[in-house]
């Protein structure tokens, strides 16, 4: 390890040339192996950066430079701490096996009643919604008096600078008007409301069933600093999604590189070290491209039989070192019920993925604790509806939709658009428990961020842009994986499209 003097010298050298060091770059310099002089290495970093216009140096820049200098020989022994750790997987919620009624009117009435009750009790846990009344009580209030009520959004209409929301509960209906003047933050929030969401409104009674909104709150998640005390050092889960195996656009090479990294065969010294700490691979759906998912799909398939597609996935995943466990859920391309919540893909299609006891297939969504760290894993099927109905949502901004879902405490708020919902006796799409990590996929654009202490990760894809996406201007970001430390709950994005990192 370099001395403090050597580090200071390196830091001043970079600053002198107008470069800042990110915290992870400093960390990487601090852990340089014996005999590597930090300033000399920084010179190589800057040379490689060239005239990129970037004025900060990242940890991976340092690791790359180190990798170029002395690529560790293939097959060199490396520490594999994850091998010493026993798997600890606790299933907190899995819809697989929950009976799905046929979907009569009564089934749906019961389903929505259950949703309403669950979400209103989440709302009543908030200080500012605890004392809310029913819609009927608000209707009985005198003119000009202030009321607070909880209701489900039945309808949202926009016109001449105001927004009209029809709110209903189990017995009555009210019409609530939002204007920027009466409450500008309520108005802004209301523009993003989706039908069938449950919210609390503070409003002034105008006349009859008409109210003027002052404030709008969703169930939301409480702000918290989350930590996992069950582990006492780093242990990693790698989050990915949307392999679309079987499609002609499945990126064999990139996925091969990903597997080689986990096998300890490629990567800079630091990246190989990290691979040794990986205990889990978590896949948020669309393992295969499926068959008959959209018209004309046949043309784009390399493997045209769905069972063979799952065989291919199993073959790839079985290359993983045997101390790594794989957690999987289905997506809209997988061979199971399309209506949410989706059960795990049945054995008759995905047989090989049940043969190995390191493979764990759960439903979509599922809440799984890994060594105590709670992951809410959801494919993201409803994101399509959010993009088409909520202003500000877009296919290249997954985090916005993930935040909206947590604010609503519901994974698929609207019924009757493109996302089918099965009317289960209990609404398992309600986000009852706040997770430590919220992991989604589906829109093929990678991103990570946070919301009130929850780590948000949309894990991208392993499929190149398809003609379908090209026609819609969707630009996927394939070849990304997210390394999540189950202890510290921090994340690091790994980009497998950059060959220099994976020599
Ligand atoms: Fe997908
Ligand atoms: Zn999908």
CSV table of C-alpha atoms and ligand atoms in Angstrom, one decimal:
chain,number,residue,atom,x,y,z
A,1,UNK,CA,0.0,0.0,0.0
A,2,UNK,CA,1.3,3.5,-0.8
A,3,UNK,CA,2.3,5.8,2.0
A,4,UNK,CA,0.3,8.9,2.9
A,5,UNK,CA,3.0,11.0,1.4
A,6,UNK,CA,2.8,9.2,-1.9
A,7,UNK,CA,-0.9,9.6,-1.9
A,8,UNK,CA,-0.8,13.3,-1.1
A,9,UNK,CA,1.7,13.8,-3.9
A,10,UNK,CA,-0.6,12.0,-6.3
A,11,UNK,CA,-3.6,14.0,-5.2
A,12,UNK,CA,-1.7,17.3,-5.7
A,13,UNK,CA,-0.5,16.2,-9.1
A,14,UNK,CA,-4.1,15.6,-10.3
A,15,UNK,CA,-5.4,18.8,-8.7
A,16,UNK,CA,-2.6,20.8,-10.3
A,17,UNK,CA,-3.7,19.6,-13.7
A,18,UNK,CA,-7.4,20.5,-12.9
A,19,UNK,CA,-8.6,17.0,-12.1
A,20,UNK,CA,-10.7,15.9,-9.1
A,21,UNK,CA,-10.6,12.5,-7.6
A,22,UNK,CA,-13.9,10.7,-6.8
A,23,UNK,CA,-14.0,8.9,-3.4
A,24,UNK,CA,-13.7,5.5,-5.1
A,25,UNK,CA,-10.6,6.7,-7.1
A,26,UNK,CA,-9.0,7.6,-3.8
A,27,UNK,CA,-10.0,4.3,-2.4
A,28,UNK,CA,-8.5,2.5,-5.4
A,29,UNK,CA,-5.2,4.5,-5.0
A,30,UNK,CA,-5.1,3.7,-1.3
A,31,UNK,CA,-5.3,0.0,-2.0
A,32,UNK,CA,-2.7,-0.2,-4.8
A,33,UNK,CA,-0.5,-3.2,-4.6
A,34,UNK,CA,3.1,-3.0,-3.4
A,35,UNK,CA,5.5,-1.3,-5.8
A,36,UNK,CA,3.0,0.8,-7.7
A,37,UNK,CA,3.7,4.5,-7.4
A,38,UNK,CA,0.3,6.4,-7.3
A,39,UNK,CA,1.6,9.5,-9.2
A,40,UNK,CA,3.0,7.4,-12.0
A,41,UNK,CA,-0.2,5.4,-12.3
A,42,UNK,CA,-2.2,8.7,-12.4
A,43,UNK,CA,-0.1,9.8,-15.3
A,44,UNK,CA,-1.2,6.7,-17.2
A,45,UNK,CA,-4.8,7.4,-16.2
A,46,UNK,CA,-4.7,10.9,-17.6
A,47,UNK,CA,-3.0,9.7,-20.7
A,48,UNK,CA,-5.8,7.2,-21.3
A,49,UNK,CA,-8.5,9.8,-20.5
A,50,UNK,CA,-7.0,11.9,-23.3
A,51,UNK,CA,-9.0,15.0,-24.3
A,52,UNK,CA,-12.3,13.5,-23.0
A,53,UNK,CA,-13.4,16.8,-21.4
A,54,UNK,CA,-13.9,14.9,-18.1
A,55,UNK,CA,-12.4,16.6,-15.1
A,56,UNK,CA,-12.9,13.9,-12.5
A,57,UNK,CA,-11.2,10.6,-12.1
A,58,UNK,CA,-13.2,7.5,-11.1
A,59,UNK,CA,-12.1,4.4,-9.3
A,60,UNK,CA,-12.5,2.3,-12.4
A,61,UNK,CA,-10.1,4.6,-14.3
A,62,UNK,CA,-7.4,3.8,-11.8
A,63,UNK,CA,-8.3,0.1,-11.9
A,64,UNK,CA,-8.2,0.1,-15.7
A,65,UNK,CA,-4.7,1.7,-15.7
A,66,UNK,CA,-3.6,-0.9,-13.2
A,67,UNK,CA,-5.1,-3.7,-15.3
A,68,UNK,CA,-3.2,-2.4,-18.4
A,69,UNK,CA,0.0,-2.5,-16.5
A,70,UNK,CA,-0.1,-6.0,-15.2
A,71,UNK,CA,-3.1,-8.0,-16.2
A,72,UNK,CA,-3.4,-10.8,-13.7
A,73,UNK,CA,-2.7,-14.1,-15.5
A,74,UNK,CA,-5.8,-16.1,-16.3
A,75,UNK,CA,-6.5,-18.8,-13.7
A,76,UNK,CA,-4.3,-17.1,-11.1
A,77,UNK,CA,-5.4,-18.0,-7.6
A,78,UNK,CA,-7.6,-15.4,-6.0
A,79,UNK,CA,-9.4,-15.2,-2.7
A,80,UNK,CA,-13.1,-16.4,-2.9
A,81,UNK,CA,-14.6,-15.3,0.4
A,82,UNK,CA,-18.2,-16.0,-0.8
A,83,UNK,CA,-17.3,-19.7,-1.0
A,84,UNK,CA,-16.9,-19.7,2.8
A,85,UNK,CA,-20.4,-18.2,3.4
A,86,UNK,CA,-23.5,-20.4,3.5
A,87,UNK,CA,-26.4,-19.2,1.5
A,88,UNK,CA,-29.1,-17.4,3.5
A,89,UNK,CA,-32.3,-16.9,1.4
A,90,UNK,CA,-35.6,-16.1,3.1
A,91,UNK,CA,-38.7,-15.8,1.1
A,92,UNK,CA,-40.9,-13.1,2.5
A,93,UNK,CA,-43.4,-12.9,-0.3
A,94,UNK,CA,-43.8,-15.1,-3.4
A,95,UNK,CA,-47.1,-15.2,-5.3
A,96,UNK,CA,-46.3,-18.6,-6.8
A,97,UNK,CA,-49.1,-21.0,-5.8
A,98,UNK,CA,-51.6,-18.2,-4.7
A,99,UNK,CA,-54.9,-19.2,-6.4
A,100,UNK,CA,-56.0,-16.9,-9.2
A,101,UNK,CA,-59.8,-16.7,-9.5
A,102,UNK,CA,-61.2,-16.7,-13.1
A,103,UNK,CA,-61.9,-12.9,-13.0
A,104,UNK,CA,-65.6,-12.4,-12.6
A,105,UNK,CA,-67.0,-9.0,-11.7
A,106,UNK,CA,-67.3,-10.2,-8.1
A,107,UNK,CA,-63.6,-11.3,-8.1
A,108,UNK,CA,-62.5,-7.9,-9.2
A,109,UNK,CA,-64.8,-6.1,-6.7
A,110,UNK,CA,-63.3,-8.2,-3.9
A,111,UNK,CA,-59.8,-7.5,-5.2
A,112,UNK,CA,-60.2,-3.8,-5.4
A,113,UNK,CA,-61.8,-3.7,-1.9
A,114,UNK,CA,-58.7,-5.6,-0.6
A,115,UNK,CA,-56.4,-3.1,-2.4
A,116,UNK,CA,-58.3,-0.1,-1.0
A,117,UNK,CA,-58.2,-1.4,2.6
A,118,UNK,CA,-54.5,-2.3,2.4
A,119,UNK,CA,-53.5,1.1,0.9
A,120,UNK,CA,-55.7,3.1,3.2
A,121,UNK,CA,-54.2,1.4,6.3
A,122,UNK,CA,-50.8,2.3,4.9
A,123,UNK,CA,-52.0,5.9,4.5
A,124,UNK,CA,-53.3,6.0,8.1
A,125,UNK,CA,-49.9,5.2,9.4
A,126,UNK,CA,-48.9,8.7,8.3
A,127,UNK,CA,-49.1,11.6,10.7
A,128,UNK,CA,-50.8,13.7,8.1
A,129,UNK,CA,-53.5,11.2,7.1
A,130,UNK,CA,-54.2,9.5,10.4
A,131,UNK,CA,-57.3,11.5,11.0
A,132,UNK,CA,-58.8,11.3,7.5
A,133,UNK,CA,-62.5,10.6,7.1
A,134,UNK,CA,-64.5,8.6,4.6
A,135,UNK,CA,-65.7,10.2,1.4
A,136,UNK,CA,-69.3,10.0,2.8
A,137,UNK,CA,-68.4,12.0,5.9
A,138,UNK,CA,-66.7,14.6,3.8
A,139,UNK,CA,-69.8,14.9,1.7
A,140,UNK,CA,-71.8,15.6,4.9
A,141,UNK,CA,-69.5,18.5,5.9
A,142,UNK,CA,-70.8,22.1,5.7
A,143,UNK,CA,-70.0,24.4,2.8
A,144,UNK,CA,-66.5,26.1,3.1
A,145,UNK,CA,-65.4,23.7,5.8
A,146,UNK,CA,-62.1,21.8,5.5
A,147,UNK,CA,-62.1,18.0,5.1
A,148,UNK,CA,-59.6,15.3,4.8
A,149,UNK,CA,-60.5,12.0,3.0
A,150,UNK,CA,-59.0,8.8,1.6
A,151,UNK,CA,-60.2,7.6,-1.7
A,152,UNK,CA,-59.3,5.6,-4.8
A,153,UNK,CA,-58.8,7.6,-8.0
A,154,UNK,CA,-61.5,6.6,-10.3
A,155,UNK,CA,-60.9,9.2,-13.0
A,156,UNK,CA,-58.6,12.1,-13.8
A,157,UNK,CA,-59.5,14.8,-16.3
A,158,UNK,CA,-57.4,17.8,-17.3
A,159,UNK,CA,-58.6,21.1,-18.8
A,160,UNK,CA,-58.2,24.9,-18.7
A,161,UNK,CA,-55.4,25.0,-16.1
A,162,UNK,CA,-57.1,22.7,-13.6
A,163,UNK,CA,-57.4,19.0,-12.9
A,164,UNK,CA,-60.5,17.2,-11.9
A,165,UNK,CA,-60.1,13.9,-9.9
A,166,UNK,CA,-63.0,11.7,-9.1
A,167,UNK,CA,-62.3,10.0,-5.8
A,168,UNK,CA,-64.2,7.1,-4.4
A,169,UNK,CA,-64.2,4.8,-1.4
A,170,UNK,CA,-66.4,1.8,-0.7
A,171,UNK,CA,-69.6,3.8,-0.3
A,172,UNK,CA,-69.4,7.3,-1.9
A,173,UNK,CA,-67.8,9.4,-4.6
A,174,UNK,CA,-66.4,13.0,-4.6
A,175,UNK,CA,-65.2,15.3,-7.3
A,176,UNK,CA,-61.9,17.1,-6.3
A,177,UNK,CA,-60.6,20.0,-8.3
A,178,UNK,CA,-56.9,20.8,-8.2
A,179,UNK,CA,-55.7,24.2,-9.3
A,180,UNK,CA,-52.1,25.6,-9.1
A,181,UNK,CA,-53.6,28.6,-7.1
A,182,UNK,CA,-55.3,26.6,-4.4
A,183,UNK,CA,-52.2,24.4,-3.8
A,184,UNK,CA,-49.4,24.3,-6.3
A,185,UNK,CA,-47.6,21.3,-4.9
A,186,UNK,CA,-50.8,19.3,-4.6
A,187,UNK,CA,-51.5,20.3,-8.3
A,188,UNK,CA,-48.1,19.1,-9.4
A,189,UNK,CA,-48.4,15.8,-7.6
A,190,UNK,CA,-51.9,15.3,-8.9
A,191,UNK,CA,-50.7,15.6,-12.5
A,192,UNK,CA,-48.9,12.3,-11.9
A,193,UNK,CA,-51.8,10.5,-10.4
A,194,UNK,CA,-52.8,7.2,-12.0
A,195,UNK,CA,-56.3,5.7,-11.9
A,196,UNK,CA,-56.9,3.2,-9.1
A,197,UNK,CA,-54.3,4.7,-6.9
A,198,UNK,CA,-55.3,5.3,-3.3
A,199,UNK,CA,-54.5,8.8,-1.9
A,200,UNK,CA,-55.5,11.2,0.9
A,201,UNK,CA,-56.7,14.7,0.0
A,202,UNK,CA,-57.1,17.7,2.2
A,203,UNK,CA,-59.8,20.0,0.6
A,204,UNK,CA,-62.4,22.7,1.1
A,205,UNK,CA,-66.0,21.7,0.4
A,206,UNK,CA,-67.4,24.0,-2.3
A,207,UNK,CA,-70.9,22.6,-2.8
A,208,UNK,CA,-72.6,19.2,-3.3
A,209,UNK,CA,-69.9,16.6,-4.1
A,210,UNK,CA,-67.4,19.3,-5.2
A,211,UNK,CA,-64.2,20.0,-3.3
A,212,UNK,CA,-61.2,22.3,-3.9
A,213,UNK,CA,-57.9,20.5,-3.1
A,214,UNK,CA,-55.3,22.0,-0.8
A,215,UNK,CA,-53.0,19.0,-0.2
A,216,UNK,CA,-52.4,15.6,-1.6
A,217,UNK,CA,-50.5,12.7,-0.1
A,218,UNK,CA,-49.7,9.2,-1.1
A,219,UNK,CA,-49.0,6.3,1.2
A,220,UNK,CA,-45.3,6.8,0.3
A,221,UNK,CA,-42.3,5.2,2.2
A,222,UNK,CA,-40.9,6.8,5.4
A,223,UNK,CA,-37.4,8.2,5.0
A,224,UNK,CA,-35.0,5.9,6.7
A,225,UNK,CA,-31.3,5.1,6.8
A,226,UNK,CA,-31.3,1.4,6.0
A,227,UNK,CA,-28.5,-0.9,7.1
A,228,UNK,CA,-28.0,-4.6,7.4
A,229,UNK,CA,-26.5,-5.7,10.7
A,230,UNK,CA,-26.8,-9.4,10.0
A,231,UNK,CA,-23.5,-9.4,8.0
A,232,UNK,CA,-20.3,-8.0,9.3
A,233,UNK,CA,-18.5,-7.5,6.1
A,234,UNK,CA,-19.2,-7.1,2.3
A,235,UNK,CA,-21.0,-9.9,0.5
A,236,UNK,CA,-22.4,-9.3,-2.9
A,237,UNK,CA,-25.4,-10.0,-5.0
A,238,UNK,CA,-25.2,-9.1,-8.7
A,239,UNK,CA,-28.4,-7.8,-10.2
A,240,UNK,CA,-29.3,-8.3,-13.8
A,241,UNK,CA,-32.4,-8.8,-15.9
A,242,UNK,CA,-33.8,-9.3,-19.4
A,243,UNK,CA,-31.5,-11.8,-21.0
A,244,UNK,CA,-34.0,-12.6,-23.7
A,245,UNK,CA,-32.2,-15.8,-24.5
A,246,UNK,CA,-33.4,-17.3,-27.8
A,247,UNK,CA,-33.6,-13.9,-29.5
A,248,UNK,CA,-31.3,-13.3,-32.4
A,249,UNK,CA,-30.3,-10.1,-30.5
A,250,UNK,CA,-29.2,-12.0,-27.3
A,251,UNK,CA,-25.7,-10.8,-26.7
A,252,UNK,CA,-23.8,-14.1,-26.3
A,253,UNK,CA,-20.4,-12.4,-26.1
A,254,UNK,CA,-21.3,-9.9,-23.4
A,255,UNK,CA,-23.1,-12.4,-21.3
A,256,UNK,CA,-20.1,-14.8,-21.7
A,257,UNK,CA,-17.9,-12.0,-20.4
A,258,UNK,CA,-20.2,-11.6,-17.4
A,259,UNK,CA,-20.0,-15.3,-16.6
A,260,UNK,CA,-16.2,-15.3,-17.2
A,261,UNK,CA,-15.8,-12.5,-14.7
A,262,UNK,CA,-17.8,-14.5,-12.0
A,263,UNK,CA,-15.6,-17.5,-12.8
A,264,UNK,CA,-12.6,-15.3,-12.0
A,265,UNK,CA,-11.2,-15.4,-15.5
A,266,UNK,CA,-11.4,-11.8,-16.6
A,267,UNK,CA,-11.4,-8.3,-15.1
A,268,UNK,CA,-9.0,-5.9,-13.5
A,269,UNK,CA,-7.4,-7.1,-10.3
A,270,UNK,CA,-10.0,-5.2,-8.2
A,271,UNK,CA,-12.9,-6.5,-10.3
A,272,UNK,CA,-11.7,-10.1,-9.9
A,273,UNK,CA,-11.4,-9.5,-6.2
A,274,UNK,CA,-15.0,-8.3,-6.1
A,275,UNK,CA,-16.1,-11.4,-8.1
A,276,UNK,CA,-14.8,-13.5,-5.2
A,277,UNK,CA,-17.3,-11.9,-2.9
A,278,UNK,CA,-20.3,-12.6,-5.1
A,279,UNK,CA,-22.7,-15.0,-3.5
A,280,UNK,CA,-25.9,-14.4,-5.5
A,281,UNK,CA,-27.0,-13.6,-9.1
A,282,UNK,CA,-30.5,-12.0,-9.1
A,283,UNK,CA,-32.4,-11.9,-12.4
A,284,UNK,CA,-35.5,-9.7,-12.6
A,285,UNK,CA,-37.3,-11.5,-15.4
A,286,UNK,CA,-37.4,-12.0,-19.2
A,287,UNK,CA,-34.9,-14.9,-18.9
A,288,UNK,CA,-36.0,-15.9,-22.4
A,289,UNK,CA,-37.5,-14.1,-25.4
A,290,UNK,CA,-40.4,-16.6,-25.4
A,291,UNK,CA,-42.5,-17.5,-28.4
A,292,UNK,CA,-45.6,-15.7,-29.7
A,293,UNK,CA,-45.1,-12.7,-27.4
A,294,UNK,CA,-45.7,-10.2,-30.2
A,295,UNK,CA,-46.7,-10.5,-33.9
A,296,UNK,CA,-43.8,-11.5,-36.1
A,297,UNK,CA,-41.5,-12.5,-33.3
A,298,UNK,CA,-40.7,-15.8,-35.1
A,299,UNK,CA,-38.5,-13.9,-37.5
A,300,UNK,CA,-36.3,-12.6,-34.7
A,301,UNK,CA,-35.8,-15.9,-32.9
A,302,UNK,CA,-32.7,-17.9,-32.9
A,303,UNK,CA,-34.2,-20.6,-30.7
A,304,UNK,CA,-37.8,-21.1,-31.7
A,305,UNK,CA,-38.9,-23.5,-29.0
A,306,UNK,CA,-39.5,-22.2,-25.5
A,307,UNK,CA,-38.3,-25.3,-23.6
A,308,UNK,CA,-35.1,-25.2,-25.6
A,309,UNK,CA,-34.8,-21.5,-24.7
A,310,UNK,CA,-34.9,-22.4,-20.9
A,311,UNK,CA,-32.4,-25.2,-21.6
A,312,UNK,CA,-30.1,-22.7,-23.1
A,313,UNK,CA,-30.4,-20.4,-20.0
A,314,UNK,CA,-29.8,-23.3,-17.7
A,315,UNK,CA,-26.7,-24.3,-19.6
A,316,UNK,CA,-25.3,-20.8,-19.3
A,317,UNK,CA,-26.1,-20.4,-15.7
A,318,UNK,CA,-24.6,-23.7,-14.7
A,319,UNK,CA,-21.2,-22.4,-15.8
A,320,UNK,CA,-21.3,-20.3,-12.6
A,321,UNK,CA,-19.0,-21.4,-9.8
A,322,UNK,CA,-21.0,-23.7,-7.5
A,323,UNK,CA,-21.0,-21.4,-4.5
A,324,UNK,CA,-23.1,-18.9,-6.3
A,325,UNK,CA,-26.9,-19.1,-6.0
A,326,UNK,CA,-29.2,-17.8,-8.6
A,327,UNK,CA,-32.5,-16.1,-7.8
A,328,UNK,CA,-34.9,-15.6,-10.7
A,329,UNK,CA,-38.4,-14.2,-11.3
A,330,UNK,CA,-40.3,-14.2,-14.6
A,331,UNK,CA,-41.1,-11.2,-16.9
A,332,UNK,CA,-43.7,-10.6,-19.6
A,333,UNK,CA,-41.7,-12.7,-22.1
A,334,UNK,CA,-41.5,-15.8,-19.8
A,335,UNK,CA,-43.7,-18.8,-20.2
A,336,UNK,CA,-46.2,-18.3,-17.4
A,337,UNK,CA,-49.4,-16.4,-16.7
A,338,UNK,CA,-49.1,-12.9,-18.1
A,339,UNK,CA,-51.4,-11.3,-15.5
A,340,UNK,CA,-49.6,-9.9,-12.4
A,341,UNK,CA,-48.6,-11.2,-10.0
A,342,UNK,CA,-46.9,-13.9,-12.1
A,343,UNK,CA,-46.1,-17.3,-10.6
A,344,UNK,CA,-42.6,-18.8,-11.2
A,345,UNK,CA,-42.3,-20.4,-14.7
A,346,UNK,CA,-43.7,-24.0,-14.3
A,347,UNK,CA,-41.4,-27.0,-14.6
A,348,UNK,CA,-43.0,-28.2,-17.8
A,349,UNK,CA,-41.3,-25.2,-19.6
A,350,UNK,CA,-38.3,-24.4,-17.4
A,351,UNK,CA,-37.4,-27.9,-16.2
A,352,UNK,CA,-33.7,-27.6,-16.3
A,353,UNK,CA,-33.9,-24.5,-14.1
A,354,UNK,CA,-35.3,-26.7,-11.4
A,355,UNK,CA,-32.8,-29.5,-11.6
A,356,UNK,CA,-30.0,-27.6,-9.9
A,357,UNK,CA,-30.6,-26.7,-6.3
A,358,UNK,CA,-28.5,-23.5,-6.6
A,359,UNK,CA,-31.3,-22.2,-8.8
A,360,UNK,CA,-34.3,-20.6,-7.1
A,361,UNK,CA,-37.4,-19.6,-9.1
A,362,UNK,CA,-39.9,-17.2,-7.5
A,363,UNK,CA,-42.8,-15.2,-8.8
A,364,UNK,CA,-43.0,-11.7,-10.1
A,365,UNK,CA,-43.0,-9.7,-7.8
A,366,UNK,CA,-41.2,-11.4,-4.9
A,367,UNK,CA,-39.7,-10.1,-1.6
A,368,UNK,CA,-36.6,-12.0,-0.8
A,369,UNK,CA,-34.2,-11.4,2.1
A,370,UNK,CA,-30.6,-12.3,1.4
A,371,UNK,CA,-28.7,-12.4,4.8
A,372,UNK,CA,-31.3,-10.1,6.1
A,373,UNK,CA,-31.1,-7.5,3.2
A,374,UNK,CA,-34.6,-7.3,1.7
A,375,UNK,CA,-34.9,-7.2,-2.1
A,376,UNK,CA,-38.2,-6.4,-3.7
A,377,UNK,CA,-37.8,-7.9,-7.2
A,378,UNK,CA,-40.3,-6.9,-9.8
A,379,UNK,CA,-40.0,-7.2,-13.6
A,380,UNK,CA,-41.5,-3.8,-14.3
A,381,UNK,CA,-44.4,-4.8,-16.5
A,382,UNK,CA,-46.5,-1.7,-15.5
A,383,UNK,CA,-43.8,0.8,-16.6
A,384,UNK,CA,-45.3,0.7,-20.1
A,385,UNK,CA,-48.6,2.1,-18.7
A,386,UNK,CA,-46.7,4.8,-16.7
A,387,UNK,CA,-44.9,6.0,-19.8
A,388,UNK,CA,-48.1,6.2,-21.8
A,389,UNK,CA,-50.2,8.0,-19.1
A,390,UNK,CA,-48.0,9.9,-16.6
A,391,UNK,CA,-46.4,13.1,-17.7
A,392,UNK,CA,-42.6,13.2,-17.2
A,393,UNK,CA,-42.2,9.4,-17.4
A,394,UNK,CA,-40.0,8.0,-20.1
A,395,UNK,CA,-38.4,4.7,-21.3
A,396,UNK,CA,-35.0,6.0,-20.6
A,397,UNK,CA,-35.7,7.1,-17.0
A,398,UNK,CA,-36.5,4.0,-15.1
A,399,UNK,CA,-35.8,5.6,-11.7
A,400,UNK,CA,-38.7,8.1,-12.0
A,401,UNK,CA,-41.1,5.2,-12.4
A,402,UNK,CA,-39.6,3.3,-9.5
A,403,UNK,CA,-40.0,6.3,-7.3
A,404,UNK,CA,-43.6,6.7,-8.4
A,405,UNK,CA,-44.3,3.1,-7.5
A,406,UNK,CA,-42.9,3.5,-4.0
A,407,UNK,CA,-44.9,6.8,-3.5
A,408,UNK,CA,-48.1,4.9,-4.5
A,409,UNK,CA,-47.0,1.8,-2.6
A,410,UNK,CA,-48.3,-0.2,-5.5
A,411,UNK,CA,-46.4,-1.9,-8.3
A,412,UNK,CA,-49.1,-1.7,-11.0
A,413,UNK,CA,-51.6,1.0,-10.0
A,414,UNK,CA,-53.9,1.1,-13.0
A,415,UNK,CA,-56.1,-1.7,-14.1
A,416,UNK,CA,-57.4,-1.9,-17.6
A,417,UNK,CA,-54.4,-0.6,-19.6
A,418,UNK,CA,-51.7,-2.8,-21.0
A,419,UNK,CA,-50.8,-4.6,-17.8
A,420,UNK,CA,-53.1,-7.4,-17.0
A,421,UNK,CA,-53.8,-8.0,-13.3
A,422,UNK,CA,-55.2,-11.2,-11.8
A,423,UNK,CA,-57.8,-10.6,-9.0
A,424,UNK,CA,-56.2,-12.5,-6.2
A,425,UNK,CA,-57.9,-12.6,-2.8
A,426,UNK,CA,-55.0,-10.5,-1.5
A,427,UNK,CA,-53.5,-7.7,-3.5
A,428,UNK,CA,-49.8,-8.8,-3.5
A,429,UNK,CA,-48.9,-5.9,-5.7
A,430,UNK,CA,-49.2,-3.5,-2.7
A,431,UNK,CA,-45.8,-2.7,-1.4
A,432,UNK,CA,-46.6,-3.7,2.2
A,433,UNK,CA,-43.0,-3.9,3.5
A,434,UNK,CA,-40.4,-1.3,2.5
A,435,UNK,CA,-37.5,-3.1,1.0
A,436,UNK,CA,-33.8,-2.2,1.3
A,437,UNK,CA,-33.3,-2.7,-2.4
A,438,UNK,CA,-35.9,-2.3,-5.2
A,439,UNK,CA,-34.8,-4.2,-8.3
A,440,UNK,CA,-36.6,-3.9,-11.7
A,441,UNK,CA,-35.9,-4.5,-15.4
A,442,UNK,CA,-38.2,-4.6,-18.4
A,443,UNK,CA,-37.4,-1.3,-20.1
A,444,UNK,CA,-33.8,-2.4,-20.9
A,445,UNK,CA,-32.3,0.9,-19.7
A,446,UNK,CA,-29.9,0.5,-16.8
A,447,UNK,CA,-29.9,3.0,-13.9
A,448,UNK,CA,-29.4,3.2,-10.1
A,449,UNK,CA,-30.3,5.7,-7.5
A,450,UNK,CA,-32.1,6.1,-4.3
A,451,UNK,CA,-35.5,7.1,-2.8
A,452,UNK,CA,-35.9,7.8,0.9
A,453,UNK,CA,-33.2,5.3,1.8
A,454,UNK,CA,-34.3,2.6,-0.6
A,455,UNK,CA,-31.7,1.6,-3.2
A,456,UNK,CA,-33.2,1.6,-6.7
A,457,UNK,CA,-31.8,-0.5,-9.5
A,458,UNK,CA,-33.1,-1.1,-12.9
A,459,UNK,CA,-30.7,-3.6,-14.3
A,460,UNK,CA,-30.7,-3.1,-18.1
A,461,UNK,CA,-30.5,-6.1,-20.4
A,462,UNK,CA,-28.4,-8.5,-22.4
A,463,UNK,CA,-30.2,-8.0,-25.7
A,464,UNK,CA,-29.2,-5.6,-28.4
A,465,UNK,CA,-31.7,-3.1,-29.8
A,466,UNK,CA,-34.5,-5.0,-31.5
A,467,UNK,CA,-36.4,-3.7,-34.6
A,468,UNK,CA,-39.4,-3.2,-32.4
A,469,UNK,CA,-37.4,-0.9,-30.1
A,470,UNK,CA,-35.8,0.9,-33.1
A,471,UNK,CA,-39.2,1.7,-34.5
A,472,UNK,CA,-40.1,3.3,-31.1
A,473,UNK,CA,-36.9,5.2,-30.6
A,474,UNK,CA,-36.0,3.1,-27.5
A,475,UNK,CA,-32.3,2.9,-27.0
A,476,UNK,CA,-31.3,0.0,-24.6
A,477,UNK,CA,-28.2,-0.1,-22.5
A,478,UNK,CA,-27.1,-3.7,-22.6
A,479,UNK,CA,-24.3,-5.4,-20.8
A,480,UNK,CA,-24.7,-3.7,-17.4
A,481,UNK,CA,-24.7,-5.5,-14.1
A,482,UNK,CA,-25.1,-4.0,-10.6
A,483,UNK,CA,-23.0,-5.2,-7.7
A,484,UNK,CA,-24.9,-4.7,-4.5
A,485,UNK,CA,-23.2,-5.1,-1.1
A,486,UNK,CA,-25.7,-6.9,1.1
A,487,UNK,CA,-23.9,-5.5,4.1
A,488,UNK,CA,-23.3,-1.8,3.3
A,489,UNK,CA,-26.2,-1.7,0.8
A,490,UNK,CA,-24.0,0.3,-1.6
A,491,UNK,CA,-24.0,-0.3,-5.3
A,492,UNK,CA,-21.4,-0.3,-8.1
A,493,UNK,CA,-22.4,-0.5,-11.8
A,494,UNK,CA,-20.3,-2.9,-13.9
A,495,UNK,CA,-20.1,-2.1,-17.6
A,496,UNK,CA,-19.3,-5.2,-19.7
A,497,UNK,CA,-19.3,-3.3,-22.9
A,498,UNK,CA,-15.9,-1.8,-22.1
A,499,UNK,CA,-13.4,-4.4,-23.2
A,500,UNK,CA,-10.5,-2.7,-21.5
A,501,UNK,CA,-12.0,-3.6,-18.0
A,502,UNK,CA,-12.4,-7.3,-18.8
A,503,UNK,CA,-9.1,-8.3,-20.4
B,1,LIG,FE1,-37.3,-7.5,-21.4
B,2,LIG,ZN1,-40.2,-7.2,-20.0
